[in-house]
mmCIF file of C-alpha atoms in Angstrom:
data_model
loop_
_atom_site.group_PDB
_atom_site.id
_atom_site.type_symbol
_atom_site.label_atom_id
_atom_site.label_comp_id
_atom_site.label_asym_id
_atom_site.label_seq_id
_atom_site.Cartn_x
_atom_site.Cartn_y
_atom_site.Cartn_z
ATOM 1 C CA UNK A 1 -32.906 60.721 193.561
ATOM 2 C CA UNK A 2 -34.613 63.038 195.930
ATOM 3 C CA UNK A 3 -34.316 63.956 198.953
ATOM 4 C CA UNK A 4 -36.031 65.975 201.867
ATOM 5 C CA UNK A 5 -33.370 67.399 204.801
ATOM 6 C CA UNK A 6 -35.176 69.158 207.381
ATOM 7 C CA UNK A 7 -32.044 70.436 209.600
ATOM 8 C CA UNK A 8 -33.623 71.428 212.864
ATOM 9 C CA UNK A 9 -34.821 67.716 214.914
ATOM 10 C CA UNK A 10 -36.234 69.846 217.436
ATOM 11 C CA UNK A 11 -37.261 73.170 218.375
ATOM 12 C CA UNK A 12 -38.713 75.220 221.669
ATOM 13 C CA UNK A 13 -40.118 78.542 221.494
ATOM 14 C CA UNK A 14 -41.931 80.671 224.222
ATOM 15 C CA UNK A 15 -45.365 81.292 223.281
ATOM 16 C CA UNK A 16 -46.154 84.664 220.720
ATOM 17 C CA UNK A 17 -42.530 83.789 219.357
ATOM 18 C CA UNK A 18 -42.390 83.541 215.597
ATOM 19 C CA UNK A 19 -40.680 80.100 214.609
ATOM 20 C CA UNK A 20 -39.070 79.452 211.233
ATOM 21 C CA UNK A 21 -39.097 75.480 209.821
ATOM 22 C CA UNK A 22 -36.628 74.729 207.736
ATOM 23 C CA UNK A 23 -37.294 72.553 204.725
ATOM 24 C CA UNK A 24 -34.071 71.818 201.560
ATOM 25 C CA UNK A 25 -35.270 69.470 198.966
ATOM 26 C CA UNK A 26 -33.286 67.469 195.742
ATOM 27 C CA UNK A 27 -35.094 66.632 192.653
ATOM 28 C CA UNK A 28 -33.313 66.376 189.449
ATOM 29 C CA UNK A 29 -37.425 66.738 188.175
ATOM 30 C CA UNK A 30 -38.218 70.140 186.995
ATOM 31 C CA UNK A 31 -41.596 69.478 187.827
ATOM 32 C CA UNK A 32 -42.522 68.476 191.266
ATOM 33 C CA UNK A 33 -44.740 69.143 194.303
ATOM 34 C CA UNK A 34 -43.911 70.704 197.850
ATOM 35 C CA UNK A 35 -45.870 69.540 201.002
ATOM 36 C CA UNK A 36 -45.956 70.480 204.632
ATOM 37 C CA UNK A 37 -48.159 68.259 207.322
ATOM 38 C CA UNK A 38 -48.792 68.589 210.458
ATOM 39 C CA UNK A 39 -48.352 65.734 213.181
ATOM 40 C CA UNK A 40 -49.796 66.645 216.861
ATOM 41 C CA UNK A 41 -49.285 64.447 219.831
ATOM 42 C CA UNK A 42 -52.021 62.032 218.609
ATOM 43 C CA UNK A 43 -50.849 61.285 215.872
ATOM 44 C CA UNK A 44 -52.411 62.172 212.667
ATOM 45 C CA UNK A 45 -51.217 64.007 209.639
ATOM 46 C CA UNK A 46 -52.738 67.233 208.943
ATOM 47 C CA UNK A 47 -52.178 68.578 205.429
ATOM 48 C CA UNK A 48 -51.280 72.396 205.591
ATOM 49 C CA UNK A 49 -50.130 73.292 202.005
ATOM 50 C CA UNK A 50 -49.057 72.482 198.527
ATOM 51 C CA UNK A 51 -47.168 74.089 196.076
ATOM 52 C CA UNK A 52 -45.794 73.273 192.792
ATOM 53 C CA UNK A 53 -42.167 74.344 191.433
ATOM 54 C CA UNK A 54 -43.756 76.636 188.920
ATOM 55 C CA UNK A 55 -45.083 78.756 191.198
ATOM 56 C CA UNK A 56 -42.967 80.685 193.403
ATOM 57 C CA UNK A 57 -45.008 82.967 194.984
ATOM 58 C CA UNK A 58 -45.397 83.191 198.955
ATOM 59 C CA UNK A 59 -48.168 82.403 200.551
ATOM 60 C CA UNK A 60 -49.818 83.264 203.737
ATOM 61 C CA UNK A 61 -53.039 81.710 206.016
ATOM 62 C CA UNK A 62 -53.238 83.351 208.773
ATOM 63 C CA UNK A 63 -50.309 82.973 210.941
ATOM 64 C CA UNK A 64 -48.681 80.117 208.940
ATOM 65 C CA UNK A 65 -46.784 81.518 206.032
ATOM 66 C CA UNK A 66 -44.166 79.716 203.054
ATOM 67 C CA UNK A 67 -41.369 80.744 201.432
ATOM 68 C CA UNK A 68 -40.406 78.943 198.055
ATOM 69 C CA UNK A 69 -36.986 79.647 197.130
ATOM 70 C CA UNK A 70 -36.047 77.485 193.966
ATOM 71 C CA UNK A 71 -31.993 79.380 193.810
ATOM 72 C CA UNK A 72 -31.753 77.518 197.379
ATOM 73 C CA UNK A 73 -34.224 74.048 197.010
ATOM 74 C CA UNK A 74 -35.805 75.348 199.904
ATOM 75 C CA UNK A 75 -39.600 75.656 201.459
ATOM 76 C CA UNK A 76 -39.339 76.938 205.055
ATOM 77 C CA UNK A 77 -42.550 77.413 206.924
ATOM 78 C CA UNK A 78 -42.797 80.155 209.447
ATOM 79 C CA UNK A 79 -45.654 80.393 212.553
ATOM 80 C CA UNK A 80 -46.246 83.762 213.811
ATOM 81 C CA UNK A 81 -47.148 84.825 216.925
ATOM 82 C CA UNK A 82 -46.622 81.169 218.132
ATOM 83 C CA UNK A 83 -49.429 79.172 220.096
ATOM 84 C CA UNK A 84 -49.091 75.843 222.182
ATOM 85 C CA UNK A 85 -51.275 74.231 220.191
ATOM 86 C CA UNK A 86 -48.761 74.325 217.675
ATOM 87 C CA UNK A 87 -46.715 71.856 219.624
ATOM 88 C CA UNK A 88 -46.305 68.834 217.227
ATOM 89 C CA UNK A 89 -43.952 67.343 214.327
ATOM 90 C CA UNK A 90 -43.857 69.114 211.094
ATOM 91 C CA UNK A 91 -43.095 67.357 207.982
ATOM 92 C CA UNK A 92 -42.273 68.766 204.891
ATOM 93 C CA UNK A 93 -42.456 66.712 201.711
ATOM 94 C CA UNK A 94 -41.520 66.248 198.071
ATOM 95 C CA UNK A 95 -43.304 64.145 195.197
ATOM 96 C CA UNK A 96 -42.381 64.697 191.577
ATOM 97 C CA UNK A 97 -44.797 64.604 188.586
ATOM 98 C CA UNK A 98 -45.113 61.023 187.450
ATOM 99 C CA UNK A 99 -43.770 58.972 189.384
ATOM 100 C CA UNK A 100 -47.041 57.915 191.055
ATOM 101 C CA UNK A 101 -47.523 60.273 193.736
ATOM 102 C CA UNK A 102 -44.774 58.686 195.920
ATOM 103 C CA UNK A 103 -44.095 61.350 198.946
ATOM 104 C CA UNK A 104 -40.808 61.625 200.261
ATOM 105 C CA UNK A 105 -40.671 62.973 203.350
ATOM 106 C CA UNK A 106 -38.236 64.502 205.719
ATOM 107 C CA UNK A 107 -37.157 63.392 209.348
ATOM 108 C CA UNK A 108 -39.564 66.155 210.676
ATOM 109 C CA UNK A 109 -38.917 68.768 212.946
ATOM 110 C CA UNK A 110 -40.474 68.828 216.574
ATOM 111 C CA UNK A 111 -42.156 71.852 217.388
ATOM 112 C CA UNK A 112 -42.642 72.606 221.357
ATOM 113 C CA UNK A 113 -44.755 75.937 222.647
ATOM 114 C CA UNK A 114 -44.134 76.863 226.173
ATOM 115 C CA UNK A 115 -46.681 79.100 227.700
ATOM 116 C CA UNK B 1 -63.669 67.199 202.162
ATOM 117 C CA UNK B 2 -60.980 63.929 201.958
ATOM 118 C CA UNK B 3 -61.646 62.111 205.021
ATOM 119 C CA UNK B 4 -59.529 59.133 205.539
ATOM 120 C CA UNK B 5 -60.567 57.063 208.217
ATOM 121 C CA UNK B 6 -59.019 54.192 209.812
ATOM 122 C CA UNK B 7 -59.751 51.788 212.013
ATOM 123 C CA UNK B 8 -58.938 49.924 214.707
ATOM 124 C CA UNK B 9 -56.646 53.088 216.432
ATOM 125 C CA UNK B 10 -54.850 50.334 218.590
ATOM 126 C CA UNK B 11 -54.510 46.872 219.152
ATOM 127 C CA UNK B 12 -52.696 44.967 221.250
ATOM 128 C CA UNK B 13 -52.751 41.056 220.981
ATOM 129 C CA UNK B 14 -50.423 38.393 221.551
ATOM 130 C CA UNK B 15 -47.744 37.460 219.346
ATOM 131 C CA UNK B 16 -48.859 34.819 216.175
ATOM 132 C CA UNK B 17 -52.302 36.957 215.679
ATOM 133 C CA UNK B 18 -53.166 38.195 212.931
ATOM 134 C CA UNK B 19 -54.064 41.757 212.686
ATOM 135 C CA UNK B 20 -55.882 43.688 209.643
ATOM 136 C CA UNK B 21 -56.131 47.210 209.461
ATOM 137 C CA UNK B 22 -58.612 49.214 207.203
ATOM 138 C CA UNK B 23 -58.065 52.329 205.667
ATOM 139 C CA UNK B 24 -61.375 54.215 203.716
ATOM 140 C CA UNK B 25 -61.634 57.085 201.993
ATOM 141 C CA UNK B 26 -64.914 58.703 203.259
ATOM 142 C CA UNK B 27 -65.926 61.103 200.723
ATOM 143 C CA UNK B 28 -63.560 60.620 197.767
ATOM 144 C CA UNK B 29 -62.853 57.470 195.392
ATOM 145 C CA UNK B 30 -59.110 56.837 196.396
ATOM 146 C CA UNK B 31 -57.280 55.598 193.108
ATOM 147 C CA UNK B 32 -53.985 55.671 195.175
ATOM 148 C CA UNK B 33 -53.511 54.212 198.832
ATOM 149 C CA UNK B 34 -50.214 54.036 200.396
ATOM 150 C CA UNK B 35 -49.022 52.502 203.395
ATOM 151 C CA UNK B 36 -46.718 54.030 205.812
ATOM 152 C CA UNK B 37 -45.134 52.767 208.840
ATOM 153 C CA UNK B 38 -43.271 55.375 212.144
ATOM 154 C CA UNK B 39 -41.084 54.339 214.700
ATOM 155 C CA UNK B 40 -40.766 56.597 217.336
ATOM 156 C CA UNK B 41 -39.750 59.739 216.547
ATOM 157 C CA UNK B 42 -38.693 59.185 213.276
ATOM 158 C CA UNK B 43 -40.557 60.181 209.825
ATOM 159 C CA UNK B 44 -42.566 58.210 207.852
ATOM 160 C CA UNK B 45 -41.754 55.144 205.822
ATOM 161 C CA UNK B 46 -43.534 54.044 203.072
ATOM 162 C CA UNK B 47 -44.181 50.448 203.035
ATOM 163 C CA UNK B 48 -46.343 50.158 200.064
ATOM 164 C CA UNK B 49 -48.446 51.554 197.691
ATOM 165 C CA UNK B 50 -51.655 50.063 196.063
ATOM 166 C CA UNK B 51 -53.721 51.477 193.186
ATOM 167 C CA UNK B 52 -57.596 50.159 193.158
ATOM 168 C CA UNK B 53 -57.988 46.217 191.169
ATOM 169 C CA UNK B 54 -54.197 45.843 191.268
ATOM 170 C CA UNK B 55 -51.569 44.169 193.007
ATOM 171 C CA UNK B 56 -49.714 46.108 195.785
ATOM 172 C CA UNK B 57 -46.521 47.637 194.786
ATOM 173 C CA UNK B 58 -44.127 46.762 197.928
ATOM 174 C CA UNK B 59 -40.885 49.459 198.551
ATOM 175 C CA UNK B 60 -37.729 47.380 199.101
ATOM 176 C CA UNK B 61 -37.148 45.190 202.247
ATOM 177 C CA UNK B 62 -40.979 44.895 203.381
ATOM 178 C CA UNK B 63 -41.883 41.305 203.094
ATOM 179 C CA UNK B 64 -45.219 40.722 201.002
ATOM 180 C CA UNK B 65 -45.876 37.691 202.531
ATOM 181 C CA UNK B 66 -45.991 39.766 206.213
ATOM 182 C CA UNK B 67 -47.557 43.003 205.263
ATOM 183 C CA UNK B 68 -50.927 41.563 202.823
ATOM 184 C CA UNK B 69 -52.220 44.598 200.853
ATOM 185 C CA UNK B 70 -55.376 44.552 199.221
ATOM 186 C CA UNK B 71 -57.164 47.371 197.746
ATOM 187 C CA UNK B 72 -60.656 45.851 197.159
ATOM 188 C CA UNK B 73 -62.523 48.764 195.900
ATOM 189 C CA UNK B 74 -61.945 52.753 195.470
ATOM 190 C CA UNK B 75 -62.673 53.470 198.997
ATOM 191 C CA UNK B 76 -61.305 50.556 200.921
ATOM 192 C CA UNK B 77 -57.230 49.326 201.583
ATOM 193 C CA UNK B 78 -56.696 46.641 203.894
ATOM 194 C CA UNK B 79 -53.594 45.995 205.551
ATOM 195 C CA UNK B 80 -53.056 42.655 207.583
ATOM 196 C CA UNK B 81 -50.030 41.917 209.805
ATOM 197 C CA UNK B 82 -49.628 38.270 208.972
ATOM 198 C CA UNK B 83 -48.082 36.307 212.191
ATOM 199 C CA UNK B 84 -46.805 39.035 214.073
ATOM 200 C CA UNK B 85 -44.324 39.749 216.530
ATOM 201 C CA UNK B 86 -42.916 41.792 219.053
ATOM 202 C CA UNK B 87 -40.697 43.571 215.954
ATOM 203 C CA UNK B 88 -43.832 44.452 214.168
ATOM 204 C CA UNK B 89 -45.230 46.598 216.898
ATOM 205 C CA UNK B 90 -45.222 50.177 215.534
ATOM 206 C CA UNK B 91 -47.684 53.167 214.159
ATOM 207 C CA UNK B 92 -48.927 52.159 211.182
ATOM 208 C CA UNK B 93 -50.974 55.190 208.710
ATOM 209 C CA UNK B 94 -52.736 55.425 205.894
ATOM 210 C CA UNK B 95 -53.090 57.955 203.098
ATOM 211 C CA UNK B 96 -55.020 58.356 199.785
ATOM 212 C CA UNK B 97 -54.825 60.332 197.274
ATOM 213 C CA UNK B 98 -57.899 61.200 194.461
ATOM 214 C CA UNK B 99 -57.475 61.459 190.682
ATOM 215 C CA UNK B 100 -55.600 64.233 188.936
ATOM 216 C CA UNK B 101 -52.289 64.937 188.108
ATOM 217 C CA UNK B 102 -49.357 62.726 189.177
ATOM 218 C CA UNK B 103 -47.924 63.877 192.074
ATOM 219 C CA UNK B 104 -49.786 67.114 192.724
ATOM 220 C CA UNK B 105 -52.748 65.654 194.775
ATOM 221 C CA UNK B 106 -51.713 66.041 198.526
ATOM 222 C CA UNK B 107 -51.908 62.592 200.319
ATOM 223 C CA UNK B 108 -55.192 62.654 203.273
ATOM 224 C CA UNK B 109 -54.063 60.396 206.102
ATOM 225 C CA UNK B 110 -55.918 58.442 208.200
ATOM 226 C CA UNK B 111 -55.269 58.781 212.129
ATOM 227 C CA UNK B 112 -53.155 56.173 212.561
ATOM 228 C CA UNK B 113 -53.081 52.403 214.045
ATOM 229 C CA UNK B 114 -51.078 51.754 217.183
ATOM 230 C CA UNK B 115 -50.023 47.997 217.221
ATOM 231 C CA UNK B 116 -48.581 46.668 219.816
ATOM 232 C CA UNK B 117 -47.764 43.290 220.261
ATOM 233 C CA UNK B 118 -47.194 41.356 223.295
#
């Protein structure tokens, strides 16, 4: 079955502090899909990235960066140089191929900026 | 691109109303909706998940008869809160996802309906 475990419930940073997200996944599927989504104070789900177990690579926009590590089932999402505006609840989620593009997500992780 | 909107973004109303919820997908045909429900502070749980023409498929312990799902057309899901009650009062969301390969299409949310009911 799988499974999304996102350790850290909450998190406060000062502001310009870089801020690692913690994301461990289970799939017995050797092919599935990585997500991470944004949830701000009002509410709605912002889609950040995807990335699919074949490809490992890092990946960087701007100050948001991902790092896939299949040894470890893990897909933690680092902010640099963090901003208030990045105050909200980040999800990361898993779907594997085939089974109808069911999500499962993790418990989130709340983000809070102080100036 | 892959606007989701949905409407109302809260309602309150007394308990024994009715309350339907629509979910569109603005400028993509949605073969996929999915409906999600969040308690406070807590992730996201899927209630159900609809494909376009075909009956809802319901995830275990939502009640069918409570939670109507209809997925009319490519761009339009409808959810309706059949009877409710103080118990169904929650955030409910939205999400669709185009065609293309299983799993791999992220899902676009809408913003969200606050219900509340009295």
């Amino acid at each position: 079955a799988q499974k999304v475990t996102q350790a850290q419930t909450e998190i406060s940073v000062v502001e310009k502090e870089d801020v690692t997200l913690d994301c461990v996944y289970e799939t017995r599927d050797t092919t599935y899909y990585l997500f991470w989504y944004k949830q701000p104070p009002s509410g709605e789900l912002v889609f950040l990235i995807r990335r699919n177990s074949f490809d490992e690579q890092n990946e960087i926009s701007g100050r948001y960066s991902w790092n896939f590590q299949k040894s470890t089932s893990s897909f933690n999402f680092t902010i640099t140089a963090s901003q208030v505006v990045d105050s909200a609840v980040y999800f990361c989620a898993l779907s594997e191929y085939g089974y109808g593009q069911n999500f499962v997500f993790g418990p989130g992780t709340r983000l809070s900026v102080l100036p | 691109g892959a606007v989701v909107s949905q409407h109302p973004s809260r309602v309150i109303c007394k308990s024994g109303t009715s309350v339907k919820i629509e979910c569109r997908s603005l400028d993509f045909q949605a073969t996929t909706m999915f409906w999600y429900r969040q308690f406070p502070k807590k992730s996201l749980m899927l209630m159900a998940t609809s494909n376009e023409g075909s009956k809802a498929t319901y995830e275990q312990g939502v009640e069918k008869d409570k939670f109507l799902i209809n997925h009319a057309s490519l761009t339009l899901s409808t959810l309706t809160v059949t009877s409710a009650h103080p118990e169904d009062s929650s955030f409910y969301i939205c999400s669709a996802t185009g065609t293309g390969d299983f799993g791999a299409q992220p899902q676009h949310f809408g913003d969200g309906t606050r219900l509340s009911i009295l």
